[in-house]
């Protein structure tokens, strides 16, 4: 079997890795990636964090496998005995809820506990006792992760997945897919910007925020949008201990990063969130308007914060339910989608890559049933909702 993977970020690399790991010499894998530097790729512009605190069991299970690979990277990703450097820092997420959000936090907690996630609900008083720097009087409930959460170098992660895939025999070609040729409901070939044409039995759309554009090359309307998110790197003159990744009810998140902190904001319902805003112009005004007031409210010591720098990347948003699309496209069965992760794709890359590989090699998911994330949702418009979207 010959498989062409479109996009060589963390997701495309994980697909290639598991195709070779599970399929060996029986599968020929070529990854088409125009930019080996991954300069604009989300995998190199993320907040590089992993959590177990999701609202549905499938996402929890995908994160669990992501953590297994991260925490044992030398075993999973090592090549020729060289250590794999991902700078993984075990940490915890602290979700904060007001009275309005507390029922959702409780419901999520029940799902997580049913999956044996190490997570604890804390009252505001318990949270205040544990985290003296945190303002809690406007909160109703918090949820603190235990094992299985933390942060890592997302670009190194994507490169390690790619390096391992290559070591197993996957090939990389530096080119951009600019055309897709179909016959009936089958995809026959991809046209590249170097004039070449590559044929395959199956194609995987792993183009991240550009997945919608790749879909349109085959005449398919794929609702995955490139939505800019800015990460602010911060310095605080007031000494603080190492902070967990705090998710504020106002949609702002922050955590320790090295000697400083990083923070960001995701638009909520009713906020403008246009497609394809330029990445080289992070929205610095957003910090004053949206982020800093929330930070200063939640952590009084943050009153004196300074932005040291900022960068922007694209969330690959699937607006129906903010969950990935993984599986065969209903109108083109030999085009596999593996995109739309809506901001949690790095941590889910191993589970998604393994799922796509199983599906292609065996016609079904084997290790983890990912069918709830399948592309039937494109037709039914039935959401498979994730409540814990950041
Ligand atoms: C600010 C920010 C914070 C984030 N924080 C987290 C986090 O904490 N945890 C987490 O799990 N996730 C996080 N994410 C999401 C995560 O980064 C993405 O889900 C993940 O990186 C998606 O990987 P990908 O390989 O699909 O996309 P990408 O890394 O973007 O790779 C897609 C690749 O496709 C290539 N491509 C595009 N068009 C074509 C074409 N026509 N032909 C061939 N190739 C093409 C591109 O060059 C690119 O390299 C964050 C994202 C952002 C922006």
Tab-separated table of C-alpha atoms and ligand atoms in Angstrom:
chain	number	residue	atom	x	y	z
A	1	UNK	CA	0.000	0.000	0.000
A	2	UNK	CA	1.202	3.488	-0.813
A	3	UNK	CA	0.125	6.391	1.406
A	4	UNK	CA	0.788	10.085	0.855
A	5	UNK	CA	0.568	12.262	3.972
A	6	UNK	CA	-0.091	15.960	3.278
A	7	UNK	CA	1.637	18.027	5.983
A	8	UNK	CA	4.661	17.173	8.116
A	9	UNK	CA	3.837	18.794	11.475
A	10	UNK	CA	3.273	16.710	14.604
A	11	UNK	CA	0.127	15.091	13.200
A	12	UNK	CA	1.473	14.126	9.764
A	13	UNK	CA	4.677	12.887	11.380
A	14	UNK	CA	2.757	10.770	13.890
A	15	UNK	CA	0.653	9.271	11.088
A	16	UNK	CA	3.830	8.395	9.171
A	17	UNK	CA	5.490	6.973	12.269
A	18	UNK	CA	2.626	4.634	13.153
A	19	UNK	CA	2.063	3.584	9.540
A	20	UNK	CA	5.680	2.374	9.411
A	21	UNK	CA	5.666	1.014	12.951
A	22	UNK	CA	2.521	-1.049	12.347
A	23	UNK	CA	2.807	-1.680	8.617
A	24	UNK	CA	6.553	-2.105	8.143
A	25	UNK	CA	7.718	-2.789	4.598
A	26	UNK	CA	4.139	-3.469	3.454
A	27	UNK	CA	3.388	0.236	3.456
A	28	UNK	CA	5.201	2.930	1.484
A	29	UNK	CA	4.806	6.313	3.197
A	30	UNK	CA	5.649	9.691	1.711
A	31	UNK	CA	5.109	12.929	3.641
A	32	UNK	CA	4.711	16.089	1.556
A	33	UNK	CA	5.811	19.148	3.554
A	34	UNK	CA	6.807	22.469	1.953
A	35	UNK	CA	8.630	23.941	4.948
A	36	UNK	CA	11.176	21.789	6.797
A	37	UNK	CA	11.715	24.658	9.253
A	38	UNK	CA	8.027	24.398	10.334
A	39	UNK	CA	8.157	28.194	10.643
A	40	UNK	CA	4.400	28.770	10.516
A	41	UNK	CA	3.300	25.306	11.626
A	42	UNK	CA	1.117	25.232	14.736
A	43	UNK	CA	3.303	22.488	16.130
A	44	UNK	CA	6.133	25.016	16.477
A	45	UNK	CA	3.951	27.881	17.762
A	46	UNK	CA	1.876	26.235	20.455
A	47	UNK	CA	1.862	26.383	24.237
A	48	UNK	CA	3.139	22.783	24.240
A	49	UNK	CA	0.998	21.514	27.093
A	50	UNK	CA	-0.763	18.248	27.870
A	51	UNK	CA	-3.700	17.623	30.162
A	52	UNK	CA	-5.950	14.772	31.156
A	53	UNK	CA	-8.820	17.100	32.002
A	54	UNK	CA	-11.196	16.789	29.051
A	55	UNK	CA	-14.969	16.402	29.075
A	56	UNK	CA	-15.201	13.278	26.979
A	57	UNK	CA	-13.602	9.908	27.518
A	58	UNK	CA	-12.060	9.671	24.042
A	59	UNK	CA	-10.049	12.849	24.513
A	60	UNK	CA	-8.926	11.668	27.949
A	61	UNK	CA	-7.754	8.371	26.456
A	62	UNK	CA	-5.951	10.146	23.612
A	63	UNK	CA	-4.145	12.350	26.126
A	64	UNK	CA	-3.216	9.326	28.188
A	65	UNK	CA	-1.471	7.781	25.196
A	66	UNK	CA	0.140	11.137	24.377
A	67	UNK	CA	1.544	11.238	27.890
A	68	UNK	CA	2.756	7.653	27.632
A	69	UNK	CA	4.798	8.577	24.538
A	70	UNK	CA	6.045	11.865	26.023
A	71	UNK	CA	7.054	10.398	29.353
A	72	UNK	CA	8.798	7.448	27.699
A	73	UNK	CA	10.104	9.294	24.677
A	74	UNK	CA	13.408	7.421	24.551
A	75	UNK	CA	11.518	4.144	24.146
A	76	UNK	CA	8.948	5.393	21.634
A	77	UNK	CA	10.940	7.928	19.662
A	78	UNK	CA	14.593	7.135	20.252
A	79	UNK	CA	16.761	6.396	17.219
A	80	UNK	CA	20.054	4.496	17.569
A	81	UNK	CA	20.004	4.912	21.343
A	82	UNK	CA	20.277	8.728	21.241
A	83	UNK	CA	18.277	10.425	24.035
A	84	UNK	CA	15.163	12.329	22.933
A	85	UNK	CA	15.102	15.914	24.265
A	86	UNK	CA	11.561	17.219	24.615
A	87	UNK	CA	12.071	19.335	27.764
A	88	UNK	CA	9.003	17.719	29.297
A	89	UNK	CA	8.099	19.368	32.623
A	90	UNK	CA	5.478	17.478	34.631
A	91	UNK	CA	2.911	20.027	35.833
A	92	UNK	CA	-0.813	20.392	36.457
A	93	UNK	CA	-3.769	22.242	35.026
A	94	UNK	CA	-5.984	24.166	37.452
A	95	UNK	CA	-9.424	24.827	35.953
A	96	UNK	CA	-11.314	27.579	37.785
A	97	UNK	CA	-15.090	27.970	37.679
A	98	UNK	CA	-17.587	30.530	38.937
A	99	UNK	CA	-21.061	29.412	40.021
A	100	UNK	CA	-22.107	29.402	36.350
A	101	UNK	CA	-19.311	27.026	35.321
A	102	UNK	CA	-19.230	24.754	38.359
A	103	UNK	CA	-21.810	22.211	37.082
A	104	UNK	CA	-19.708	21.692	33.921
A	105	UNK	CA	-16.561	21.223	36.015
A	106	UNK	CA	-18.382	18.646	38.151
A	107	UNK	CA	-19.685	16.794	35.085
A	108	UNK	CA	-16.195	16.801	33.527
A	109	UNK	CA	-14.792	15.519	36.805
A	110	UNK	CA	-17.187	12.554	36.740
A	111	UNK	CA	-16.041	11.651	33.208
A	112	UNK	CA	-12.389	11.988	34.219
A	113	UNK	CA	-12.746	9.913	37.374
A	114	UNK	CA	-14.537	7.193	35.395
A	115	UNK	CA	-11.361	7.112	33.274
A	116	UNK	CA	-9.223	6.851	36.440
A	117	UNK	CA	-7.700	10.304	35.880
A	118	UNK	CA	-5.750	11.651	38.864
A	119	UNK	CA	-7.746	14.863	39.419
A	120	UNK	CA	-9.193	16.612	42.485
A	121	UNK	CA	-11.989	19.123	42.928
A	122	UNK	CA	-11.048	21.874	45.382
A	123	UNK	CA	-13.345	24.379	47.062
A	124	UNK	CA	-12.196	28.006	46.856
A	125	UNK	CA	-10.962	27.752	50.471
A	126	UNK	CA	-8.946	24.619	49.679
A	127	UNK	CA	-7.523	26.229	46.540
A	128	UNK	CA	-6.593	29.384	48.489
A	129	UNK	CA	-4.844	27.327	51.136
A	130	UNK	CA	-2.849	25.496	48.505
A	131	UNK	CA	-2.145	28.461	46.227
A	132	UNK	CA	-1.638	31.588	48.330
A	133	UNK	CA	-1.058	33.671	45.171
A	134	UNK	CA	-4.532	32.857	43.742
A	135	UNK	CA	-7.637	35.021	44.192
A	136	UNK	CA	-10.524	32.647	44.856
A	137	UNK	CA	-13.343	34.704	46.405
A	138	UNK	CA	-15.194	34.977	43.068
A	139	UNK	CA	-14.870	31.221	42.366
A	140	UNK	CA	-17.208	28.359	43.175
A	141	UNK	CA	-14.960	25.409	42.345
A	142	UNK	CA	-11.559	24.455	40.947
A	143	UNK	CA	-10.210	21.250	39.427
A	144	UNK	CA	-6.547	20.343	39.889
A	145	UNK	CA	-4.811	17.692	37.820
A	146	UNK	CA	-2.349	15.216	39.286
A	147	UNK	CA	-0.321	12.867	37.106
A	148	UNK	CA	-0.310	12.969	33.313
A	149	UNK	CA	-0.154	16.724	32.769
A	150	UNK	CA	2.656	19.168	32.024
A	151	UNK	CA	4.421	21.002	29.218
A	152	UNK	CA	7.065	20.343	26.628
A	153	UNK	CA	8.804	21.695	23.524
A	154	UNK	CA	6.213	21.308	20.761
A	155	UNK	CA	8.635	21.819	17.891
A	156	UNK	CA	11.049	19.236	19.321
A	157	UNK	CA	8.071	16.882	19.675
A	158	UNK	CA	7.113	17.252	16.002
A	159	UNK	CA	10.736	16.789	14.951
A	160	UNK	CA	11.191	13.716	17.143
A	161	UNK	CA	8.042	12.110	15.686
A	162	UNK	CA	9.334	12.872	12.167
A	163	UNK	CA	12.840	11.621	12.948
A	164	UNK	CA	11.489	8.332	14.246
A	165	UNK	CA	9.176	7.964	11.232
A	166	UNK	CA	12.128	8.515	8.893
A	167	UNK	CA	14.242	6.004	10.787
A	168	UNK	CA	11.500	3.437	10.127
A	169	UNK	CA	11.521	4.183	6.396
A	170	UNK	CA	9.007	6.997	5.820
A	171	UNK	CA	10.175	9.471	3.168
A	172	UNK	CA	9.818	13.266	3.254
A	173	UNK	CA	9.468	15.379	0.113
A	174	UNK	CA	9.849	19.148	0.292
A	175	UNK	CA	6.911	20.426	-1.762
A	176	UNK	CA	3.437	21.889	-1.442
A	177	UNK	CA	0.336	20.070	-2.642
A	178	UNK	CA	-1.363	22.457	-5.083
A	179	UNK	CA	-3.816	20.131	-6.828
A	180	UNK	CA	-5.732	16.948	-6.087
A	181	UNK	CA	-7.032	14.811	-8.942
A	182	UNK	CA	-10.169	12.758	-8.344
A	183	UNK	CA	-11.913	10.112	-10.401
A	184	UNK	CA	-15.410	9.405	-9.224
A	185	UNK	CA	-15.194	9.330	-5.448
A	186	UNK	CA	-11.500	8.379	-5.401
A	187	UNK	CA	-8.471	10.563	-5.080
A	188	UNK	CA	-5.881	9.503	-7.641
A	189	UNK	CA	-2.958	11.895	-7.333
A	190	UNK	CA	-1.595	15.032	-5.741
A	191	UNK	CA	-0.022	17.725	-7.920
A	192	UNK	CA	2.953	19.467	-6.309
A	193	UNK	CA	4.304	22.987	-6.696
A	194	UNK	CA	7.517	21.569	-8.202
A	195	UNK	CA	5.467	20.211	-11.103
A	196	UNK	CA	5.616	16.594	-9.936
A	197	UNK	CA	2.569	14.404	-9.451
A	198	UNK	CA	2.365	11.708	-6.778
A	199	UNK	CA	-0.103	8.854	-6.885
A	200	UNK	CA	-1.184	6.747	-3.925
A	201	UNK	CA	-3.771	4.283	-2.688
A	202	UNK	CA	-4.672	6.621	0.155
A	203	UNK	CA	-4.014	10.239	1.122
A	204	UNK	CA	-4.035	11.761	4.605
A	205	UNK	CA	-4.943	15.417	5.041
A	206	UNK	CA	-2.707	16.421	7.974
A	207	UNK	CA	-2.284	20.038	6.901
A	208	UNK	CA	-3.330	21.440	10.295
A	209	UNK	CA	-4.784	24.949	9.950
A	210	UNK	CA	-4.488	24.642	6.165
A	211	UNK	CA	-6.558	21.428	6.062
A	212	UNK	CA	-9.599	23.326	4.782
A	213	UNK	CA	-7.561	24.753	1.889
A	214	UNK	CA	-6.230	21.269	1.040
A	215	UNK	CA	-9.782	19.897	1.138
A	216	UNK	CA	-10.905	22.547	-1.339
A	217	UNK	CA	-8.257	21.275	-3.810
A	218	UNK	CA	-10.403	18.131	-4.056
A	219	UNK	CA	-13.616	20.154	-4.246
A	220	UNK	CA	-14.519	19.261	-0.656
A	221	UNK	CA	-15.915	21.749	1.812
A	222	UNK	CA	-13.937	21.038	4.955
A	223	UNK	CA	-14.930	23.215	7.939
A	224	UNK	CA	-11.480	23.610	9.506
A	225	UNK	CA	-10.443	27.228	10.033
A	226	UNK	CA	-7.080	28.884	10.735
A	227	UNK	CA	-7.780	31.082	13.759
A	228	UNK	CA	-4.942	33.141	15.174
A	229	UNK	CA	-4.038	32.756	18.854
A	230	UNK	CA	-1.386	34.899	20.530
A	231	UNK	CA	0.909	33.674	23.299
A	232	UNK	CA	2.383	36.369	25.572
A	233	UNK	CA	5.661	35.707	27.363
A	234	UNK	CA	5.717	37.581	30.670
A	235	UNK	CA	8.052	38.710	33.432
A	236	UNK	CA	6.827	39.470	36.931
A	237	UNK	CA	9.037	41.385	39.404
A	238	UNK	CA	7.134	39.960	42.388
A	239	UNK	CA	8.533	36.525	43.279
A	240	UNK	CA	6.063	33.701	42.779
A	241	UNK	CA	6.388	29.924	43.065
A	242	UNK	CA	6.078	27.721	39.976
A	243	UNK	CA	2.467	28.050	38.807
A	244	UNK	CA	0.252	25.336	37.350
A	245	UNK	CA	-1.507	26.019	34.051
A	246	UNK	CA	-4.464	28.024	35.320
A	247	UNK	CA	-7.586	28.273	33.185
A	248	UNK	CA	-9.601	31.318	34.239
A	249	UNK	CA	-13.389	31.412	33.742
A	250	UNK	CA	-12.836	34.488	31.518
A	251	UNK	CA	-11.107	32.354	28.866
A	252	UNK	CA	-7.561	33.397	29.797
A	253	UNK	CA	-4.920	30.781	30.613
A	254	UNK	CA	-1.456	31.218	32.134
A	255	UNK	CA	1.379	29.105	33.483
A	256	UNK	CA	5.023	29.225	34.479
A	257	UNK	CA	7.548	28.982	31.672
A	258	UNK	CA	11.201	28.930	32.651
A	259	UNK	CA	11.832	31.898	34.939
A	260	UNK	CA	8.744	33.723	33.669
A	261	UNK	CA	5.225	32.953	32.514
A	262	UNK	CA	3.180	32.575	29.359
A	263	UNK	CA	-0.481	33.462	28.891
A	264	UNK	CA	-3.130	33.628	26.212
A	265	UNK	CA	-6.816	34.083	25.512
A	266	UNK	CA	-9.321	32.286	23.330
A	267	UNK	CA	-12.384	34.131	22.040
A	268	UNK	CA	-15.680	32.975	23.518
A	269	UNK	CA	-19.125	32.902	21.983
A	270	UNK	CA	-19.954	36.315	20.575
A	271	UNK	CA	-16.309	37.363	20.191
A	272	UNK	CA	-14.996	38.008	16.681
A	273	UNK	CA	-12.628	35.243	15.546
A	274	UNK	CA	-11.774	35.828	11.863
A	275	UNK	CA	-9.929	33.312	9.694
A	276	UNK	CA	-6.349	33.602	8.420
A	277	UNK	CA	-5.139	36.707	10.272
A	278	UNK	CA	-1.399	37.223	9.662
A	279	UNK	CA	0.928	35.366	12.021
A	280	UNK	CA	3.784	37.849	11.857
A	281	UNK	CA	1.671	40.481	13.630
A	282	UNK	CA	0.667	39.108	17.043
A	283	UNK	CA	-2.190	41.096	18.563
A	284	UNK	CA	-0.320	42.996	21.287
A	285	UNK	CA	-3.331	45.181	22.085
A	286	UNK	CA	-5.120	41.980	23.102
A	287	UNK	CA	-2.889	41.761	26.135
A	288	UNK	CA	-4.019	45.131	27.529
A	289	UNK	CA	-7.635	44.614	26.567
A	290	UNK	CA	-8.288	40.960	27.287
A	291	UNK	CA	-5.469	39.240	29.112
A	292	UNK	CA	-3.839	41.542	31.619
A	293	UNK	CA	-7.044	42.589	33.499
A	294	UNK	CA	-7.909	38.910	34.004
A	295	UNK	CA	-4.383	38.018	35.128
A	296	UNK	CA	-4.248	40.907	37.597
A	297	UNK	CA	-7.630	39.895	38.996
A	298	UNK	CA	-6.691	36.250	39.432
A	299	UNK	CA	-3.144	36.740	40.720
A	300	UNK	CA	-2.747	40.109	42.507
A	301	UNK	CA	1.066	39.852	42.131
A	302	UNK	CA	0.534	40.005	38.355
A	303	UNK	CA	-0.416	43.686	38.691
A	304	UNK	CA	3.231	44.466	37.872
A	305	UNK	CA	3.563	42.106	34.873
A	306	UNK	CA	5.563	43.037	31.781
A	307	UNK	CA	5.304	41.447	28.324
A	308	UNK	CA	8.776	40.388	27.199
A	309	UNK	CA	7.692	39.070	23.793
A	310	UNK	CA	4.764	37.447	21.994
A	311	UNK	CA	4.126	35.089	19.131
A	312	UNK	CA	1.067	33.895	17.247
A	313	UNK	CA	0.028	30.591	15.726
A	314	UNK	CA	-3.124	29.164	14.239
A	315	UNK	CA	-5.589	26.991	16.088
A	316	UNK	CA	-7.071	24.602	13.505
A	317	UNK	CA	-10.664	25.173	14.578
A	318	UNK	CA	-13.484	22.749	13.755
A	319	UNK	CA	-16.352	24.972	14.939
A	320	UNK	CA	-19.034	22.256	15.066
A	321	UNK	CA	-17.678	20.781	18.298
A	322	UNK	CA	-14.006	21.811	18.709
A	323	UNK	CA	-12.947	18.216	18.256
A	324	UNK	CA	-10.775	16.553	15.660
A	325	UNK	CA	-11.937	14.941	12.431
A	326	UNK	CA	-10.259	11.540	12.156
A	327	UNK	CA	-11.236	9.048	9.475
A	328	UNK	CA	-12.287	8.674	5.868
A	329	UNK	CA	-14.073	11.556	4.181
A	330	UNK	CA	-17.655	10.418	3.432
A	331	UNK	CA	-17.460	11.708	-0.171
A	332	UNK	CA	-13.935	10.463	-0.861
A	333	UNK	CA	-13.160	7.260	1.055
A	334	UNK	CA	-9.443	7.110	0.237
A	335	UNK	CA	-8.888	10.604	1.670
A	336	UNK	CA	-8.319	10.306	5.416
A	337	UNK	CA	-8.758	13.397	7.547
A	338	UNK	CA	-6.632	13.937	10.618
A	339	UNK	CA	-7.183	17.579	11.467
A	340	UNK	CA	-9.498	20.050	13.224
A	341	UNK	CA	-7.944	19.433	16.650
A	342	UNK	CA	-8.979	22.942	17.712
A	343	UNK	CA	-6.022	23.616	19.977
A	344	UNK	CA	-5.235	20.211	21.479
A	345	UNK	CA	-3.546	18.404	18.608
A	346	UNK	CA	0.012	18.197	19.908
A	347	UNK	CA	-0.878	16.015	22.866
A	348	UNK	CA	-3.218	13.894	20.739
A	349	UNK	CA	-0.761	13.377	17.882
A	350	UNK	CA	0.351	9.849	18.875
A	351	UNK	CA	-3.205	8.573	19.424
A	352	UNK	CA	-4.454	10.195	16.218
A	353	UNK	CA	-1.492	8.930	14.180
A	354	UNK	CA	-1.891	5.433	15.531
A	355	UNK	CA	-5.647	5.513	14.849
A	356	UNK	CA	-5.221	6.595	11.224
A	357	UNK	CA	-2.539	3.943	10.704
A	358	UNK	CA	-4.778	1.219	12.145
A	359	UNK	CA	-7.679	2.347	10.029
A	360	UNK	CA	-5.614	2.307	6.833
A	361	UNK	CA	-3.880	-0.992	7.555
A	362	UNK	CA	-6.740	-2.928	9.167
A	363	UNK	CA	-9.910	-1.076	8.126
A	364	UNK	CA	-10.816	-0.246	11.728
A	365	UNK	CA	-9.514	1.368	14.877
A	366	UNK	CA	-7.874	-1.224	17.107
A	367	UNK	CA	-6.149	0.223	20.188
A	368	UNK	CA	-8.558	3.058	20.861
A	369	UNK	CA	-11.974	3.508	19.288
A	370	UNK	CA	-11.836	6.933	17.632
A	371	UNK	CA	-15.034	6.485	15.636
A	372	UNK	CA	-16.794	9.242	17.629
A	373	UNK	CA	-14.318	11.627	15.969
A	374	UNK	CA	-15.189	10.279	12.523
A	375	UNK	CA	-16.109	12.310	9.475
A	376	UNK	CA	-19.758	11.265	9.512
A	377	UNK	CA	-20.141	14.486	11.536
A	378	UNK	CA	-19.540	16.401	8.302
A	379	UNK	CA	-22.846	15.012	7.057
A	380	UNK	CA	-24.909	14.632	10.198
A	381	UNK	CA	-23.724	17.878	11.810
A	382	UNK	CA	-24.152	16.018	15.099
A	383	UNK	CA	-21.512	17.475	17.419
A	384	UNK	CA	-19.250	15.331	19.576
A	385	UNK	CA	-18.782	18.123	22.002
A	386	UNK	CA	-15.711	18.912	24.068
A	387	UNK	CA	-16.612	21.206	26.976
A	388	UNK	CA	-13.065	21.783	28.210
A	389	UNK	CA	-11.884	23.919	25.300
A	390	UNK	CA	-9.106	26.393	26.012
B	1	LIG	C1	-0.995	29.340	20.375
B	1	LIG	C2	-1.265	27.863	20.311
B	1	LIG	C3	-1.235	27.128	21.484
B	1	LIG	C4	-1.453	25.745	21.440
B	1	LIG	N1	-1.327	25.031	22.591
B	1	LIG	C5	-1.453	23.685	22.551
B	1	LIG	C6	-1.232	22.928	23.718
B	1	LIG	O1	-0.902	23.457	24.771
B	1	LIG	N2	-1.387	21.575	23.627
B	1	LIG	C7	-1.754	20.951	22.469
B	1	LIG	O2	-1.916	19.744	22.473
B	1	LIG	N3	-1.978	21.668	21.347
B	1	LIG	C8	-1.824	23.008	21.359
B	1	LIG	N4	-2.030	23.734	20.228
B	1	LIG	C9	-2.544	23.064	19.033
B	1	LIG	C10	-1.455	22.322	18.334
B	1	LIG	O3	-0.349	23.181	18.114
B	1	LIG	C11	-2.003	21.788	17.006
B	1	LIG	O4	-3.200	21.086	17.243
B	1	LIG	C12	-1.017	20.843	16.342
B	1	LIG	O5	0.250	21.424	16.291
B	1	LIG	C13	-1.508	20.504	14.941
B	1	LIG	O6	-0.465	19.812	14.298
B	1	LIG	P1	-0.543	19.628	12.739
B	1	LIG	O7	0.616	18.789	12.359
B	1	LIG	O8	-1.897	19.185	12.351
B	1	LIG	O9	-0.422	21.109	12.148
B	1	LIG	P2	0.904	21.948	11.816
B	1	LIG	O10	1.928	21.808	12.854
B	1	LIG	O11	0.437	23.336	11.491
B	1	LIG	O12	1.451	21.250	10.516
B	1	LIG	C14	0.713	21.323	9.313
B	1	LIG	C15	1.717	21.294	8.194
B	1	LIG	O13	1.021	21.216	6.957
B	1	LIG	C16	1.815	21.864	5.992
B	1	LIG	N5	0.989	22.225	4.858
B	1	LIG	C17	0.080	23.218	4.760
B	1	LIG	N6	-0.453	23.257	3.516
B	1	LIG	C18	0.139	22.256	2.808
B	1	LIG	C19	0.022	21.808	1.470
B	1	LIG	N7	-0.817	22.383	0.608
B	1	LIG	N8	0.810	20.778	1.075
B	1	LIG	C20	1.655	20.158	1.945
B	1	LIG	N9	1.789	20.552	3.238
B	1	LIG	C21	1.056	21.591	3.645
B	1	LIG	C22	2.346	23.082	6.720
B	1	LIG	O14	3.546	23.580	6.103
B	1	LIG	C23	2.577	22.560	8.123
B	1	LIG	O15	3.926	22.248	8.372
B	1	LIG	C24	-1.779	25.109	20.224
B	1	LIG	C25	-1.826	25.856	19.044
B	1	LIG	C26	-1.557	27.224	19.080
B	1	LIG	C27	-1.585	28.006	17.810
